[in-house]
mmCIF file of C-alpha atoms in Angstrom:
data_model
loop_
_atom_site.group_PDB
_atom_site.id
_atom_site.type_symbol
_atom_site.label_atom_id
_atom_site.label_comp_id
_atom_site.label_asym_id
_atom_site.label_seq_id
_atom_site.Cartn_x
_atom_site.Cartn_y
_atom_site.Cartn_z
ATOM 1 C CA MET A 1 -75.367 17.468 20.242
ATOM 2 C CA SER A 2 -72.654 20.566 19.899
ATOM 3 C CA LEU A 3 -69.168 20.343 19.405
ATOM 4 C CA ASP A 4 -67.825 22.972 22.033
ATOM 5 C CA LEU A 5 -64.263 24.111 20.919
ATOM 6 C CA ASP A 6 -62.035 25.244 23.310
ATOM 7 C CA GLN A 7 -59.364 27.408 22.000
ATOM 8 C CA ARG A 8 -57.909 29.434 25.082
ATOM 9 C CA PHE A 9 -54.063 28.102 24.984
ATOM 10 C CA ASP A 10 -50.867 29.817 25.746
ATOM 11 C CA PRO A 11 -48.624 28.232 24.503
ATOM 12 C CA ARG A 12 -45.557 29.408 25.712
ATOM 13 C CA HIS A 13 -43.293 28.610 22.221
ATOM 14 C CA GLY A 14 -40.042 27.211 23.554
ATOM 15 C CA LYS A 15 -40.267 26.954 27.005
ATOM 16 C CA PRO A 16 -41.671 23.145 29.168
ATOM 17 C CA VAL A 17 -44.747 23.383 30.743
ATOM 18 C CA ALA A 18 -45.757 20.982 32.873
ATOM 19 C CA ILE A 19 -49.434 19.064 32.253
ATOM 20 C CA GLU A 20 -49.502 16.742 35.015
ATOM 21 C CA THR A 21 -46.769 14.949 36.860
ATOM 22 C CA GLY A 22 -43.765 13.371 34.667
ATOM 23 C CA ILE A 23 -45.330 14.810 31.398
ATOM 24 C CA VAL A 24 -43.755 18.099 30.209
ATOM 25 C CA ARG A 25 -45.036 19.893 27.054
ATOM 26 C CA VAL A 26 -42.830 22.156 24.698
ATOM 27 C CA THR A 27 -44.698 23.491 22.105
ATOM 28 C CA ALA A 28 -42.912 24.562 19.036
ATOM 29 C CA PRO A 29 -43.000 28.522 17.114
ATOM 30 C CA ASN A 30 -44.900 27.316 14.034
ATOM 31 C CA SER A 31 -48.847 29.188 14.702
ATOM 32 C CA GLY A 32 -50.949 29.111 12.078
ATOM 33 C CA PRO A 33 -54.476 28.403 10.464
ATOM 34 C CA MET A 34 -54.081 24.664 10.282
ATOM 35 C CA THR A 35 -51.600 24.742 13.243
ATOM 36 C CA PHE A 36 -53.017 26.625 15.584
ATOM 37 C CA HIS A 37 -50.425 28.465 17.808
ATOM 38 C CA GLY A 38 -47.563 25.705 17.086
ATOM 39 C CA THR A 39 -46.682 21.939 17.430
ATOM 40 C CA ASN A 40 -46.846 20.212 21.007
ATOM 41 C CA SER A 41 -43.978 17.821 21.616
ATOM 42 C CA TYR A 42 -44.203 16.304 24.855
ATOM 43 C CA LEU A 43 -41.646 14.981 27.397
ATOM 44 C CA ILE A 44 -42.707 11.256 28.941
ATOM 45 C CA GLY A 45 -40.990 10.631 32.499
ATOM 46 C CA ARG A 46 -38.318 11.883 34.967
ATOM 47 C CA GLU A 47 -34.669 10.208 34.613
ATOM 48 C CA ARG A 48 -35.339 8.501 31.649
ATOM 49 C CA LEU A 49 -37.644 10.131 29.090
ATOM 50 C CA VAL A 50 -40.134 9.150 26.116
ATOM 51 C CA VAL A 51 -40.714 12.106 23.561
ATOM 52 C CA VAL A 52 -44.075 12.431 21.178
ATOM 53 C CA ASP A 53 -44.058 14.081 17.836
ATOM 54 C CA PRO A 54 -40.454 16.227 18.336
ATOM 55 C CA GLY A 55 -42.478 18.584 15.833
ATOM 56 C CA PRO A 56 -41.365 20.748 12.707
ATOM 57 C CA ASP A 57 -37.718 20.635 11.510
ATOM 58 C CA ASP A 58 -36.930 23.951 12.840
ATOM 59 C CA THR A 59 -32.922 24.589 15.041
ATOM 60 C CA ASN A 60 -35.438 26.655 17.958
ATOM 61 C CA HIS A 61 -37.321 23.794 18.534
ATOM 62 C CA LEU A 62 -34.771 21.513 18.522
ATOM 63 C CA ALA A 63 -32.494 23.349 20.720
ATOM 64 C CA ALA A 64 -35.691 24.096 23.097
ATOM 65 C CA LEU A 65 -36.256 20.563 23.601
ATOM 66 C CA LEU A 66 -32.525 19.487 24.155
ATOM 67 C CA ALA A 67 -32.899 21.930 27.059
ATOM 68 C CA ALA A 68 -35.870 20.318 27.879
ATOM 69 C CA ILE A 69 -34.174 16.869 28.281
ATOM 70 C CA ASP A 70 -31.371 18.213 29.723
ATOM 71 C CA GLY A 71 -29.262 15.654 29.048
ATOM 72 C CA ARG A 72 -31.680 12.793 30.409
ATOM 73 C CA PRO A 73 -31.763 9.466 28.099
ATOM 74 C CA VAL A 74 -34.143 9.839 25.615
ATOM 75 C CA ASP A 75 -35.417 5.948 25.384
ATOM 76 C CA ALA A 76 -37.747 6.983 22.314
ATOM 77 C CA ILE A 77 -38.986 9.241 20.460
ATOM 78 C CA LEU A 78 -42.582 8.483 19.069
ATOM 79 C CA VAL A 79 -44.981 10.525 15.719
ATOM 80 C CA THR A 80 -48.049 9.888 16.038
ATOM 81 C CA HIS A 81 -47.864 10.412 12.234
ATOM 82 C CA THR A 82 -46.263 11.039 9.004
ATOM 83 C CA HIS A 83 -46.585 15.296 8.335
ATOM 84 C CA LEU A 84 -43.861 17.471 8.320
ATOM 85 C CA ASP A 85 -44.921 19.700 11.550
ATOM 86 C CA HIS A 86 -44.860 16.444 13.523
ATOM 87 C CA SER A 87 -42.110 14.455 12.020
ATOM 88 C CA GLY A 88 -39.479 16.989 11.004
ATOM 89 C CA LEU A 89 -37.502 17.554 13.291
ATOM 90 C CA ALA A 90 -37.925 13.420 13.907
ATOM 91 C CA ALA A 91 -33.823 12.032 12.687
ATOM 92 C CA ALA A 92 -32.034 15.106 13.716
ATOM 93 C CA LEU A 93 -33.689 14.735 17.597
ATOM 94 C CA ALA A 94 -32.409 10.745 17.088
ATOM 95 C CA ARG A 95 -29.467 12.023 16.188
ATOM 96 C CA ALA A 96 -28.462 14.478 19.266
ATOM 97 C CA THR A 97 -30.207 11.777 21.907
ATOM 98 C CA SER A 98 -29.532 8.001 19.948
ATOM 99 C CA ALA A 99 -33.547 7.271 20.276
ATOM 100 C CA PRO A 100 -35.629 5.132 17.882
ATOM 101 C CA LEU A 101 -38.094 6.185 16.504
ATOM 102 C CA VAL A 102 -41.215 4.644 17.258
ATOM 103 C CA ALA A 103 -44.404 4.803 14.712
ATOM 104 C CA GLU A 104 -46.636 2.865 13.077
ATOM 105 C CA GLY A 105 -45.211 2.967 9.706
ATOM 106 C CA PRO A 106 -44.223 5.281 6.796
ATOM 107 C CA HIS A 107 -46.482 7.649 5.954
ATOM 108 C CA ARG A 108 -49.207 6.213 3.601
ATOM 109 C CA THR A 109 -52.474 7.454 1.450
ATOM 110 C CA SER A 110 -55.193 5.922 3.112
ATOM 111 C CA ARG A 111 -55.922 4.325 -0.838
ATOM 112 C CA PRO A 112 -53.857 4.277 -3.982
ATOM 113 C CA LEU A 113 -54.321 7.374 -5.929
ATOM 114 C CA LEU A 114 -56.446 7.496 -8.856
ATOM 115 C CA GLU A 115 -55.675 7.591 -12.132
ATOM 116 C CA GLY A 116 -54.553 11.442 -12.627
ATOM 117 C CA GLU A 117 -55.023 12.298 -8.900
ATOM 118 C CA ILE A 118 -52.662 14.328 -7.234
ATOM 119 C CA ASN A 119 -52.638 14.560 -3.063
ATOM 120 C CA PRO A 120 -52.846 17.815 -1.848
ATOM 121 C CA LEU A 121 -50.831 16.948 1.207
ATOM 122 C CA ASP A 122 -48.372 15.890 -0.557
ATOM 123 C CA ALA A 123 -45.960 19.231 0.631
ATOM 124 C CA ALA A 124 -46.526 18.407 4.045
ATOM 125 C CA SER A 125 -46.101 14.787 4.280
ATOM 126 C CA ASP A 126 -42.857 13.537 5.102
ATOM 127 C CA THR A 127 -42.088 11.083 2.947
ATOM 128 C CA ALA A 128 -38.662 10.468 3.635
ATOM 129 C CA PHE A 129 -39.919 9.212 7.308
ATOM 130 C CA ALA A 130 -39.055 5.641 8.281
ATOM 131 C CA PRO A 131 -39.964 4.528 11.692
ATOM 132 C CA ASP A 132 -36.857 1.948 13.833
ATOM 133 C CA ILE A 133 -39.806 0.539 15.848
ATOM 134 C CA VAL A 134 -42.944 -0.231 14.017
ATOM 135 C CA VAL A 135 -46.526 -0.022 16.689
ATOM 136 C CA GLU A 136 -49.280 -2.098 15.466
ATOM 137 C CA GLU A 137 -53.195 -1.645 16.941
ATOM 138 C CA GLY A 138 -53.098 -2.604 20.701
ATOM 139 C CA SER A 139 -50.459 -3.656 20.996
ATOM 140 C CA GLU A 140 -48.373 -3.136 24.438
ATOM 141 C CA ILE A 141 -44.566 -0.630 24.100
ATOM 142 C CA VAL A 142 -42.444 -0.711 27.110
ATOM 143 C CA PHE A 143 -39.419 2.201 26.597
ATOM 144 C CA GLY A 144 -37.632 2.543 30.174
ATOM 145 C CA GLY A 145 -40.083 2.605 32.666
ATOM 146 C CA THR A 146 -42.810 4.286 30.085
ATOM 147 C CA ARG A 147 -45.505 1.911 29.228
ATOM 148 C CA LEU A 148 -47.860 2.665 26.325
ATOM 149 C CA ARG A 149 -50.210 0.796 23.958
ATOM 150 C CA GLY A 150 -50.580 1.672 20.163
ATOM 151 C CA ILE A 151 -53.804 3.012 19.117
ATOM 152 C CA HIS A 152 -54.347 2.849 15.564
ATOM 153 C CA THR A 153 -56.555 5.722 14.384
ATOM 154 C CA PRO A 154 -56.160 6.397 10.328
ATOM 155 C CA GLY A 155 -58.528 9.011 9.505
ATOM 156 C CA HIS A 156 -56.080 11.926 9.459
ATOM 157 C CA THR A 157 -53.261 10.251 7.917
ATOM 158 C CA GLY A 158 -53.143 6.189 7.247
ATOM 159 C CA ASN A 159 -50.383 5.676 9.884
ATOM 160 C CA HIS A 160 -51.889 7.841 12.229
ATOM 161 C CA MET A 161 -51.042 6.396 15.592
ATOM 162 C CA ALA A 162 -52.313 7.274 18.958
ATOM 163 C CA PHE A 163 -50.375 6.497 22.250
ATOM 164 C CA ALA A 164 -52.501 5.858 25.376
ATOM 165 C CA LEU A 165 -50.198 6.039 29.072
ATOM 166 C CA GLU A 166 -52.975 3.696 30.385
ATOM 167 C CA GLU A 167 -51.477 3.720 34.146
ATOM 168 C CA SER A 168 -52.248 7.787 34.049
ATOM 169 C CA GLY A 169 -55.439 7.594 31.839
ATOM 170 C CA LEU A 170 -54.013 10.181 29.310
ATOM 171 C CA LEU A 171 -54.385 9.116 25.369
ATOM 172 C CA PHE A 172 -51.496 11.846 22.991
ATOM 173 C CA SER A 173 -54.175 11.967 20.247
ATOM 174 C CA GLY A 174 -52.236 13.556 17.990
ATOM 175 C CA ASP A 175 -54.392 14.952 15.022
ATOM 176 C CA HIS A 176 -56.528 12.859 15.681
ATOM 177 C CA VAL A 177 -59.329 14.762 18.631
ATOM 178 C CA MET A 178 -57.637 18.524 19.267
ATOM 179 C CA ALA A 179 -60.209 20.733 21.798
ATOM 180 C CA TRP A 180 -59.178 23.936 19.381
ATOM 181 C CA ALA A 181 -60.746 22.382 16.102
ATOM 182 C CA THR A 182 -62.003 19.886 13.926
ATOM 183 C CA SER A 183 -59.002 17.984 12.266
ATOM 184 C CA ILE A 184 -58.489 18.203 8.007
ATOM 185 C CA VAL A 185 -59.995 14.764 6.591
ATOM 186 C CA ALA A 186 -58.428 15.122 3.301
ATOM 187 C CA PRO A 187 -58.569 12.685 0.657
ATOM 188 C CA PRO A 188 -56.723 10.628 -0.349
ATOM 189 C CA ASP A 189 -54.525 11.470 2.389
ATOM 190 C CA GLY A 190 -56.932 10.638 4.722
ATOM 191 C CA SER A 191 -60.352 9.645 4.385
ATOM 192 C CA MET A 192 -63.119 10.283 6.438
ATOM 193 C CA THR A 193 -64.980 6.672 6.403
ATOM 194 C CA ASP A 194 -61.597 5.970 7.916
ATOM 195 C CA TYR A 195 -61.638 8.258 10.573
ATOM 196 C CA MET A 196 -64.862 7.718 11.963
ATOM 197 C CA ARG A 197 -64.004 4.093 12.094
ATOM 198 C CA SER A 198 -61.258 5.463 14.944
ATOM 199 C CA LEU A 199 -63.735 7.974 16.524
ATOM 200 C CA ASP A 200 -65.527 4.811 17.590
ATOM 201 C CA ARG A 201 -62.313 2.777 17.766
ATOM 202 C CA LEU A 202 -61.907 5.537 21.286
ATOM 203 C CA LEU A 203 -65.198 5.512 22.579
ATOM 204 C CA ALA A 204 -64.769 2.245 23.123
ATOM 205 C CA ARG A 205 -62.063 3.033 25.010
ATOM 206 C CA SER A 206 -61.701 4.585 29.003
ATOM 207 C CA ASP A 207 -58.845 8.133 28.993
ATOM 208 C CA ARG A 208 -59.387 10.856 31.127
ATOM 209 C CA ARG A 209 -58.115 13.452 29.406
ATOM 210 C CA TYR A 210 -56.235 13.612 25.593
ATOM 211 C CA LEU A 211 -53.083 15.084 24.716
ATOM 212 C CA PRO A 212 -53.059 16.808 21.039
ATOM 213 C CA GLY A 213 -50.507 18.214 18.731
ATOM 214 C CA HIS A 214 -52.110 21.275 18.678
ATOM 215 C CA GLY A 215 -53.465 23.456 21.655
ATOM 216 C CA GLY A 216 -55.008 22.818 25.184
ATOM 217 C CA PRO A 217 -56.066 19.211 26.745
ATOM 218 C CA VAL A 218 -59.476 17.060 25.387
ATOM 219 C CA GLU A 219 -61.220 17.254 28.798
ATOM 220 C CA ASN A 220 -64.393 15.086 29.513
ATOM 221 C CA PRO A 221 -63.037 13.290 25.922
ATOM 222 C CA ALA A 222 -65.645 10.402 25.878
ATOM 223 C CA ALA A 223 -68.260 13.497 25.825
ATOM 224 C CA PHE A 224 -65.283 15.498 23.141
ATOM 225 C CA VAL A 225 -65.800 12.372 20.928
ATOM 226 C CA ARG A 226 -69.142 12.070 20.892
ATOM 227 C CA GLY A 227 -70.266 15.541 20.239
ATOM 228 C CA LEU A 228 -67.227 15.630 17.452
ATOM 229 C CA ARG A 229 -69.032 12.610 15.653
ATOM 230 C CA ALA A 230 -72.003 14.121 15.999
ATOM 231 C CA HIS A 231 -70.898 17.095 14.074
ATOM 232 C CA ARG A 232 -69.509 15.023 11.607
ATOM 233 C CA ARG A 233 -72.554 13.216 11.360
ATOM 234 C CA MET A 234 -74.508 16.746 10.977
ATOM 235 C CA ARG A 235 -71.483 17.900 7.805
ATOM 236 C CA GLU A 236 -72.320 15.061 5.953
ATOM 237 C CA SER A 237 -75.881 15.388 5.880
ATOM 238 C CA ALA A 238 -75.102 18.889 4.879
ATOM 239 C CA VAL A 239 -73.452 17.752 2.102
ATOM 240 C CA LEU A 240 -75.889 15.545 1.182
ATOM 241 C CA GLU A 241 -78.360 17.667 1.190
ATOM 242 C CA LYS A 242 -76.870 19.899 -0.616
ATOM 243 C CA VAL A 243 -76.411 17.369 -3.125
ATOM 244 C CA ARG A 244 -79.444 16.648 -3.536
ATOM 245 C CA ALA A 245 -80.679 20.025 -4.136
ATOM 246 C CA GLY A 246 -78.336 20.946 -7.194
ATOM 247 C CA LEU A 247 -75.525 22.210 -5.715
ATOM 248 C CA ASP A 248 -73.326 20.159 -7.626
ATOM 249 C CA GLY A 249 -69.452 21.361 -7.002
ATOM 250 C CA VAL A 250 -67.123 21.389 -4.011
ATOM 251 C CA PRO A 251 -66.938 25.066 -3.681
ATOM 252 C CA GLU A 252 -70.526 26.072 -4.419
ATOM 253 C CA MET A 253 -70.920 23.253 -0.834
ATOM 254 C CA VAL A 254 -68.146 25.015 0.892
ATOM 255 C CA ALA A 255 -69.705 28.651 0.405
ATOM 256 C CA ALA A 256 -73.206 27.492 1.176
ATOM 257 C CA ILE A 257 -72.165 25.563 4.224
ATOM 258 C CA TYR A 258 -69.043 26.924 5.709
ATOM 259 C CA HIS A 259 -70.246 30.597 4.882
ATOM 260 C CA THR A 260 -69.551 31.719 8.937
ATOM 261 C CA THR A 261 -66.140 30.152 8.368
ATOM 262 C CA ASP A 262 -63.006 32.277 8.513
ATOM 263 C CA PRO A 263 -61.935 32.693 4.879
ATOM 264 C CA ARG A 264 -58.568 31.090 5.481
ATOM 265 C CA LEU A 265 -59.576 28.000 6.330
ATOM 266 C CA HIS A 266 -61.833 27.813 3.050
ATOM 267 C CA GLY A 267 -59.591 25.030 1.716
ATOM 268 C CA ALA A 268 -59.097 23.003 4.413
ATOM 269 C CA ALA A 269 -63.184 22.769 4.680
ATOM 270 C CA ALA A 270 -63.001 21.587 0.932
ATOM 271 C CA LEU A 271 -60.539 18.998 1.342
ATOM 272 C CA SER A 272 -63.397 17.867 4.350
ATOM 273 C CA VAL A 273 -65.713 18.403 2.280
ATOM 274 C CA LEU A 274 -64.324 16.125 -0.195
ATOM 275 C CA ALA A 275 -63.708 13.899 2.208
ATOM 276 C CA HIS A 276 -67.427 13.427 2.907
ATOM 277 C CA LEU A 277 -68.073 13.478 -0.594
ATOM 278 C CA GLU A 278 -65.598 9.621 -0.698
ATOM 279 C CA SER A 279 -67.747 8.181 2.129
ATOM 280 C CA LEU A 280 -70.769 8.707 0.570
ATOM 281 C CA MET A 281 -69.905 8.248 -2.776
ATOM 282 C CA GLU A 282 -68.616 4.566 -1.177
ATOM 283 C CA ARG A 283 -72.179 3.683 0.393
ATOM 284 C CA GLY A 284 -73.699 4.770 -2.803
ATOM 285 C CA LEU A 285 -75.294 7.378 -2.055
ATOM 286 C CA ILE A 286 -73.786 9.641 -4.668
ATOM 287 C CA VAL A 287 -71.911 9.444 -7.449
ATOM 288 C CA ALA A 288 -69.551 11.681 -9.513
ATOM 289 C CA GLU A 289 -69.311 12.598 -13.357
ATOM 290 C CA GLY A 290 -65.943 12.352 -14.119
ATOM 291 C CA PRO A 291 -62.799 11.706 -12.556
ATOM 292 C CA PHE A 292 -62.959 12.120 -8.455
ATOM 293 C CA GLY A 293 -61.638 15.250 -6.852
ATOM 294 C CA LEU A 294 -62.500 19.131 -6.198
ATOM 295 C CA ALA A 295 -62.948 19.588 -9.812
ATOM 296 C CA SER A 296 -65.383 16.853 -9.893
ATOM 297 C CA ARG A 297 -69.613 17.119 -9.941
ATOM 298 C CA PHE A 298 -71.633 14.912 -8.285
ATOM 299 C CA ARG A 299 -75.122 13.827 -8.495
ATOM 300 C CA PRO A 300 -77.385 12.202 -6.296
ATOM 301 C CA VAL A 301 -78.019 8.113 -6.730
#
């Protein structure tokens, strides 16, 4: 099954864009190779609001959000995960609106760091974030007239939480599933094993549309997630095949597997390959020579 990515998207930076009845998107001006055209912040409601993902710490984006809020009460600020492009503005927006911060928890890696290991996404991690309200897997949360359900979807980060607006069939999917590209999974911040389990968790649901953290909506999400899962499995098979063929280093695998990919994305690709290697190690299919990391050498069992 192929993965059909959709990169058609007009961000209209700083402008409120109506997505559906009672749903408005404001996209931050933090475009880049990892963020596409910027981070999407969503406003749910009409007379009273809930904000999903306040976005990066940017004064222009704060002003744009407050203009879109237009003095209406904000009952909660939901954060899908604690990378700074999603949560960096949370504290400032909370001060401006007196709304509580809601998330799965503070930032954490998917597992404890190994001896001598460095988290390559440390600079992107919002370690200062502290939620006022903690949401658990499957719990229902109600703010004003907005009723949502938390869906714990670790993989991109350990604390990644999607939020389902079940009455509308919408899922705010953060960075777990996006239409424009596959999500970065970089150990120890993220975990490919967790990521794949989280895809299965979403496939057990019947949401009609995903509103992601970057880019446009994911239409027909069940088919898209099946394609995404198949794509990840194909990548894993390619990684295992390269190890068995004698390619024992991450750079060599990236050069072989991602030879048609924009070189600017090879750093992210290396982290994804490392995540697949870690998952293969967890299942006893390969071993690392020396400490696990981007400089490790791998061989089949």
